[in-house]
């Protein structure tokens, strides 16, 4: 899941100040799970906009607004209302906001702050485990991502700052390289103890963007 | 055993005055008799750590060429430099004839006053070994010439407080590290890791911030004699008033 958090409502109001007729689009996937873009949050946004003197032209929750195929199907339900709409508030991650903005050709205002790919512990408690770094090294690290879990993002750790098993930055937490070592031992992957990772190729990340 | 001061480049002070004070400091250290005259004394007299202000490369060159042929080592962190900046430094170091470098990952910005800064960590210290000794990123006119694969003496700062540090040391040896500098954090380093590094015929030093030296420097050195170190590197913050001048 991609974690989002609710934006400061003042920022949304400021972004919408030029517009009168507003649509509200929620995300029934990730944003729904983290309670930033589900049907309740869409209704709350509708109430807020109406209380602020705006005319809400439509509300809709789209299963996956980041998927153009799904978006194309679902947006048909509000096709007529969309014509009369000046701007939309999108309660999804930044990918959803941009996908919708491009698709409808109208102002799309972000209603959330995009955070990170998250593991859900409980609703409201999330962990970042994967940074989406192009070349997954989990098969060589005992199955933990040191790039994401080490505050320094090291490939070949630990750093000189850890004390005993604890992290330099989060002193009460275990250094991820200790965990990696433990898991490699547990799975009898001692051959990976000596693996040296070359510096990352950051050129790869440019290949996934489209302007 | 060799005692080596390490100091950061000055922020705004006249660098010539700074250098003159460093020369006085080296004279003071020599007078203390803490340096074992019979030892090899292979490590440079002082480590210049690049930080704010005056360029550390300039200081290394000036101390070597203009001021009494003082041999320096250049220290920098992976936190502050990407691979372009690192290669730039290495090429310049080679041109000015500074062979000794000391690299560490560097304290995370969250543990400094710059806690909102984005750290670099583009390359880690193992990556430096690959660049210097294994021809990684060997751009034309780069730094790891076929003719001089061992131009640089690579010193790496590591921890020795958990078994996994021994694994890292092994990888660093494979990547070509020449010297190991154990970061002293107030606890005694793991002697097995030190023995392992020594068994690989690598020089080994202890890196200690002067604030950790509670008693006299002599007492601190005596307390660590059993580790059979090649030297102790002491990080000082003031070239005029420090653990050496208090002796």
Tab-separated table of N, CA, C and O in Angstrom, chain A residues 151-165 168-171 177-178 181 184 192-202, chain B residues 83 104-108 110-111 119 121-124 126-127 130 136 157-159 161-165 167-168 170-171 174-175 183 185 187:
chain	number	residue	atom	x	y	z
A	151	UNK	N	19.088	4.172	8.297
A	151	UNK	CA	18.867	5.606	8.075
A	151	UNK	C	19.837	6.197	7.052
A	151	UNK	O	19.534	7.198	6.419
A	152	UNK	N	20.997	5.554	6.904
A	152	UNK	CA	21.967	6.050	5.918
A	152	UNK	C	21.782	5.379	4.556
A	152	UNK	O	22.478	5.720	3.605
A	153	UNK	N	20.880	4.404	4.498
A	153	UNK	CA	20.631	3.718	3.235
A	153	UNK	C	21.840	2.973	2.717
A	153	UNK	O	22.048	2.878	1.503
A	154	UNK	N	22.638	2.399	3.614
A	154	UNK	CA	23.876	1.751	3.182
A	154	UNK	C	23.602	0.391	2.540
A	154	UNK	O	22.719	-0.348	2.953
A	155	UNK	N	24.417	0.083	1.539
A	155	UNK	CA	24.388	-1.248	0.928
A	155	UNK	C	25.318	-2.189	1.684
A	155	UNK	O	25.020	-3.367	1.869
A	156	UNK	N	26.478	-1.664	2.048
A	156	UNK	CA	27.503	-2.485	2.699
A	156	UNK	C	27.739	-1.965	4.117
A	156	UNK	O	28.679	-1.225	4.356
A	157	UNK	N	26.858	-2.283	4.993
A	157	UNK	CA	27.002	-1.807	6.362
A	157	UNK	C	27.595	-2.869	7.258
A	157	UNK	O	28.072	-3.887	6.757
A	158	UNK	N	27.606	-2.624	8.556
A	158	UNK	CA	27.059	-1.435	9.214
A	158	UNK	C	28.045	-0.272	9.159
A	158	UNK	O	29.194	-0.460	8.781
A	159	UNK	N	27.574	0.906	9.557
A	159	UNK	CA	28.452	2.071	9.586
A	159	UNK	C	29.306	2.033	10.841
A	159	UNK	O	29.128	1.172	11.709
A	160	UNK	N	30.204	2.991	10.940
A	160	UNK	CA	31.109	3.023	12.094
A	160	UNK	C	30.421	3.559	13.348
A	160	UNK	O	30.994	3.503	14.436
A	161	UNK	N	29.187	4.061	13.188
A	161	UNK	CA	28.556	4.744	14.314
A	161	UNK	C	27.701	3.863	15.202
A	161	UNK	O	27.278	4.294	16.282
A	162	UNK	N	27.435	2.632	14.796
A	162	UNK	CA	26.582	1.790	15.642
A	162	UNK	C	27.360	1.358	16.892
A	162	UNK	O	28.585	1.243	16.865
A	163	UNK	N	26.621	1.144	17.951
A	163	UNK	CA	27.258	0.691	19.194
A	163	UNK	C	26.625	-0.631	19.578
A	163	UNK	O	25.420	-0.694	19.840
A	164	UNK	N	27.440	-1.679	19.606
A	164	UNK	CA	26.886	-3.007	19.855
A	164	UNK	C	25.920	-3.345	18.743
A	164	UNK	O	26.226	-3.154	17.564
A	165	UNK	N	24.725	-3.762	19.101
A	165	UNK	CA	23.755	-4.118	18.060
A	165	UNK	C	22.863	-2.940	17.693
A	165	UNK	O	22.006	-3.060	16.821
A	168	UNK	N	23.110	3.835	15.116
A	168	UNK	CA	23.671	5.136	15.523
A	168	UNK	C	22.569	6.185	15.653
A	168	UNK	O	22.573	6.987	16.587
A	169	UNK	N	21.620	6.164	14.736
A	169	UNK	CA	20.617	7.230	14.678
A	169	UNK	C	19.482	6.957	15.674
A	169	UNK	O	19.120	7.818	16.463
A	170	UNK	N	18.920	5.749	15.597
A	170	UNK	CA	17.845	5.372	16.523
A	170	UNK	C	18.466	4.436	17.566
A	170	UNK	O	18.458	3.209	17.407
A	171	UNK	N	18.990	5.048	18.603
A	171	UNK	CA	19.852	4.323	19.541
A	171	UNK	C	19.150	3.189	20.275
A	171	UNK	O	19.795	2.281	20.776
A	177	UNK	N	21.632	-4.193	9.924
A	177	UNK	CA	22.643	-5.163	9.487
A	177	UNK	C	22.789	-6.323	10.471
A	177	UNK	O	23.230	-7.405	10.092
A	178	UNK	N	22.409	-6.093	11.728
A	178	UNK	CA	22.395	-7.198	12.696
A	178	UNK	C	21.282	-8.184	12.313
A	178	UNK	O	21.467	-9.401	12.345
A	181	UNK	N	22.236	-10.120	9.218
A	181	UNK	CA	23.208	-11.166	9.590
A	181	UNK	C	22.491	-12.357	10.237
A	181	UNK	O	22.724	-13.519	9.892
A	184	UNK	N	20.469	-14.243	7.532
A	184	UNK	CA	21.341	-15.015	6.631
A	184	UNK	C	21.830	-16.277	7.332
A	184	UNK	O	21.928	-17.346	6.736
A	192	UNK	N	26.455	-15.319	1.428
A	192	UNK	CA	26.160	-13.898	1.197
A	192	UNK	C	26.859	-12.971	2.193
A	192	UNK	O	26.820	-11.755	2.032
A	193	UNK	N	27.486	-13.548	3.230
A	193	UNK	CA	28.210	-12.722	4.210
A	193	UNK	C	29.259	-11.854	3.516
A	193	UNK	O	29.532	-10.735	3.930
A	194	UNK	N	29.892	-12.427	2.490
A	194	UNK	CA	31.012	-11.722	1.860
A	194	UNK	C	30.629	-10.962	0.593
A	194	UNK	O	31.492	-10.461	-0.106
A	195	UNK	N	29.348	-10.907	0.334
A	195	UNK	CA	28.923	-10.231	-0.902
A	195	UNK	C	29.132	-8.719	-0.784
A	195	UNK	O	28.699	-8.092	0.172
A	196	UNK	N	29.790	-8.174	-1.779
A	196	UNK	CA	30.009	-6.724	-1.830
A	196	UNK	C	29.086	-6.144	-2.893
A	196	UNK	O	29.100	-6.583	-4.037
A	197	UNK	N	28.268	-5.192	-2.483
A	197	UNK	CA	27.372	-4.546	-3.440
A	197	UNK	C	28.060	-3.337	-4.060
A	197	UNK	O	28.587	-2.476	-3.346
A	198	UNK	N	28.032	-3.265	-5.375
A	198	UNK	CA	28.544	-2.078	-6.056
A	198	UNK	C	27.658	-0.879	-5.741
A	198	UNK	O	26.466	-1.059	-5.450
A	199	UNK	N	28.194	0.329	-5.821
A	199	UNK	CA	27.331	1.507	-5.647
A	199	UNK	C	26.143	1.453	-6.608
A	199	UNK	O	26.254	0.921	-7.716
A	200	UNK	N	25.038	1.980	-6.150
A	200	UNK	CA	23.801	1.907	-6.939
A	200	UNK	C	23.907	2.699	-8.241
A	200	UNK	O	24.628	3.694	-8.314
A	201	UNK	N	23.149	2.254	-9.240
A	201	UNK	CA	23.073	2.968	-10.511
A	201	UNK	C	21.834	3.851	-10.473
A	201	UNK	O	20.726	3.386	-10.711
A	202	UNK	N	22.027	5.111	-10.151
A	202	UNK	CA	20.888	6.020	-10.043
A	202	UNK	C	20.331	6.418	-11.405
A	202	UNK	O	19.256	6.995	-11.497
B	83	UNK	N	29.542	10.658	-5.875
B	83	UNK	CA	30.700	10.052	-6.552
B	83	UNK	C	31.423	11.041	-7.453
B	83	UNK	O	32.623	10.886	-7.683
B	104	UNK	N	35.054	7.627	6.101
B	104	UNK	CA	34.051	7.063	7.018
B	104	UNK	C	32.681	7.312	6.403
B	104	UNK	O	32.547	8.138	5.497
B	105	UNK	N	31.672	6.594	6.888
B	105	UNK	CA	30.321	6.859	6.384
B	105	UNK	C	29.878	8.247	6.850
B	105	UNK	O	29.236	8.967	6.117
B	106	UNK	N	30.216	8.619	8.069
B	106	UNK	CA	29.870	9.937	8.582
B	106	UNK	C	28.628	9.918	9.451
B	106	UNK	O	27.683	9.165	9.191
B	107	UNK	N	28.636	10.764	10.461
B	107	UNK	CA	27.493	10.847	11.388
B	107	UNK	C	26.263	11.343	10.626
B	107	UNK	O	26.350	12.286	9.833
B	108	UNK	N	25.135	10.701	10.849
B	108	UNK	CA	23.911	11.100	10.147
B	108	UNK	C	23.499	12.527	10.551
B	108	UNK	O	23.616	12.885	11.721
B	110	UNK	N	20.770	13.719	11.270
B	110	UNK	CA	19.822	13.754	12.392
B	110	UNK	C	20.532	13.866	13.744
B	110	UNK	O	19.949	14.308	14.724
B	111	UNK	N	21.803	13.451	13.774
B	111	UNK	CA	22.559	13.507	15.029
B	111	UNK	C	23.416	14.768	15.095
B	111	UNK	O	24.316	14.881	15.923
B	119	UNK	N	21.327	13.797	3.554
B	119	UNK	CA	22.694	13.264	3.437
B	119	UNK	C	22.894	12.618	2.073
B	119	UNK	O	21.922	12.282	1.395
B	121	UNK	N	25.474	9.763	0.996
B	121	UNK	CA	25.650	8.301	1.037
B	121	UNK	C	25.437	7.668	-0.341
B	121	UNK	O	24.784	6.632	-0.479
B	122	UNK	N	25.946	8.326	-1.363
B	122	UNK	CA	25.838	7.824	-2.737
B	122	UNK	C	26.700	6.571	-2.889
B	122	UNK	O	26.299	5.586	-3.499
B	123	UNK	N	27.875	6.633	-2.303
B	123	UNK	CA	28.827	5.521	-2.312
B	123	UNK	C	29.150	5.249	-0.848
B	123	UNK	O	29.215	6.187	-0.061
B	124	UNK	N	29.315	3.985	-0.471
B	124	UNK	CA	29.766	3.721	0.904
B	124	UNK	C	31.278	3.468	0.900
B	124	UNK	O	31.909	3.479	-0.162
B	126	UNK	N	32.983	0.883	1.255
B	126	UNK	CA	33.367	-0.253	0.416
B	126	UNK	C	33.423	0.168	-1.047
B	126	UNK	O	34.278	-0.284	-1.811
B	127	UNK	N	32.513	1.035	-1.413
B	127	UNK	CA	32.511	1.567	-2.776
B	127	UNK	C	33.780	2.343	-3.069
B	127	UNK	O	34.300	2.302	-4.189
B	130	UNK	N	36.325	-0.086	-3.960
B	130	UNK	CA	36.128	-0.569	-5.332
B	130	UNK	C	36.635	0.460	-6.347
B	130	UNK	O	37.228	0.102	-7.365
B	136	UNK	N	36.546	0.234	-10.254
B	136	UNK	CA	35.135	0.579	-10.448
B	136	UNK	C	35.017	2.058	-10.824
B	136	UNK	O	35.669	2.899	-10.243
B	157	UNK	N	37.247	3.893	8.350
B	157	UNK	CA	36.780	3.959	9.734
B	157	UNK	C	35.637	2.964	9.901
B	157	UNK	O	34.663	2.994	9.134
B	158	UNK	N	35.783	2.072	10.862
B	158	UNK	CA	34.772	1.028	11.081
B	158	UNK	C	34.461	0.924	12.578
B	158	UNK	O	35.172	1.493	13.413
B	159	UNK	N	33.423	0.198	12.869
B	159	UNK	CA	33.119	-0.121	14.259
B	159	UNK	C	33.689	-1.517	14.550
B	159	UNK	O	33.923	-2.303	13.629
B	161	UNK	N	32.236	-3.491	17.330
B	161	UNK	CA	31.437	-3.711	18.534
B	161	UNK	C	30.411	-4.831	18.373
B	161	UNK	O	29.622	-5.067	19.287
B	162	UNK	N	30.410	-5.486	17.220
B	162	UNK	CA	29.485	-6.611	17.004
B	162	UNK	C	30.115	-7.550	15.981
B	162	UNK	O	30.925	-7.109	15.156
B	163	UNK	N	29.744	-8.839	15.993
B	163	UNK	CA	30.346	-9.792	15.051
B	163	UNK	C	30.229	-9.362	13.587
B	163	UNK	O	31.115	-9.611	12.781
B	164	UNK	N	29.138	-8.690	13.255
B	164	UNK	CA	28.930	-8.276	11.859
B	164	UNK	C	30.014	-7.292	11.403
B	164	UNK	O	30.313	-7.187	10.205
B	165	UNK	N	30.649	-6.606	12.352
B	165	UNK	CA	31.758	-5.701	11.989
B	165	UNK	C	32.947	-6.493	11.442
B	165	UNK	O	33.691	-5.987	10.598
B	167	UNK	N	32.656	-9.154	9.646
B	167	UNK	CA	32.304	-9.473	8.253
B	167	UNK	C	32.579	-8.276	7.357
B	167	UNK	O	33.064	-8.416	6.235
B	168	UNK	N	32.252	-7.100	7.856
B	168	UNK	CA	32.504	-5.894	7.053
B	168	UNK	C	34.002	-5.703	6.853
B	168	UNK	O	34.452	-5.333	5.769
B	170	UNK	N	36.236	-7.970	6.693
B	170	UNK	CA	36.676	-8.940	5.682
B	170	UNK	C	36.378	-8.424	4.271
B	170	UNK	O	37.206	-8.518	3.361
B	171	UNK	N	35.186	-7.863	4.105
B	171	UNK	CA	34.813	-7.335	2.794
B	171	UNK	C	35.701	-6.147	2.423
B	171	UNK	O	36.105	-5.994	1.273
B	174	UNK	N	38.923	-7.385	1.197
B	174	UNK	CA	38.763	-7.845	-0.188
B	174	UNK	C	38.663	-6.684	-1.175
B	174	UNK	O	39.051	-6.808	-2.329
B	175	UNK	N	38.124	-5.569	-0.696
B	175	UNK	CA	37.976	-4.399	-1.576
B	175	UNK	C	39.246	-3.560	-1.619
B	175	UNK	O	39.302	-2.564	-2.341
B	183	UNK	N	36.440	3.002	15.333
B	183	UNK	CA	35.765	4.125	15.981
B	183	UNK	C	35.519	3.799	17.454
B	183	UNK	O	34.792	2.857	17.773
B	185	UNK	N	33.848	4.308	20.890
B	185	UNK	CA	32.580	4.911	21.314
B	185	UNK	C	32.415	4.878	22.829
B	185	UNK	O	31.307	5.014	23.338
B	187	UNK	N	33.235	2.278	24.619
B	187	UNK	CA	33.302	0.872	25.030
B	187	UNK	C	34.515	0.230	24.374
B	187	UNK	O	34.924	0.629	23.280
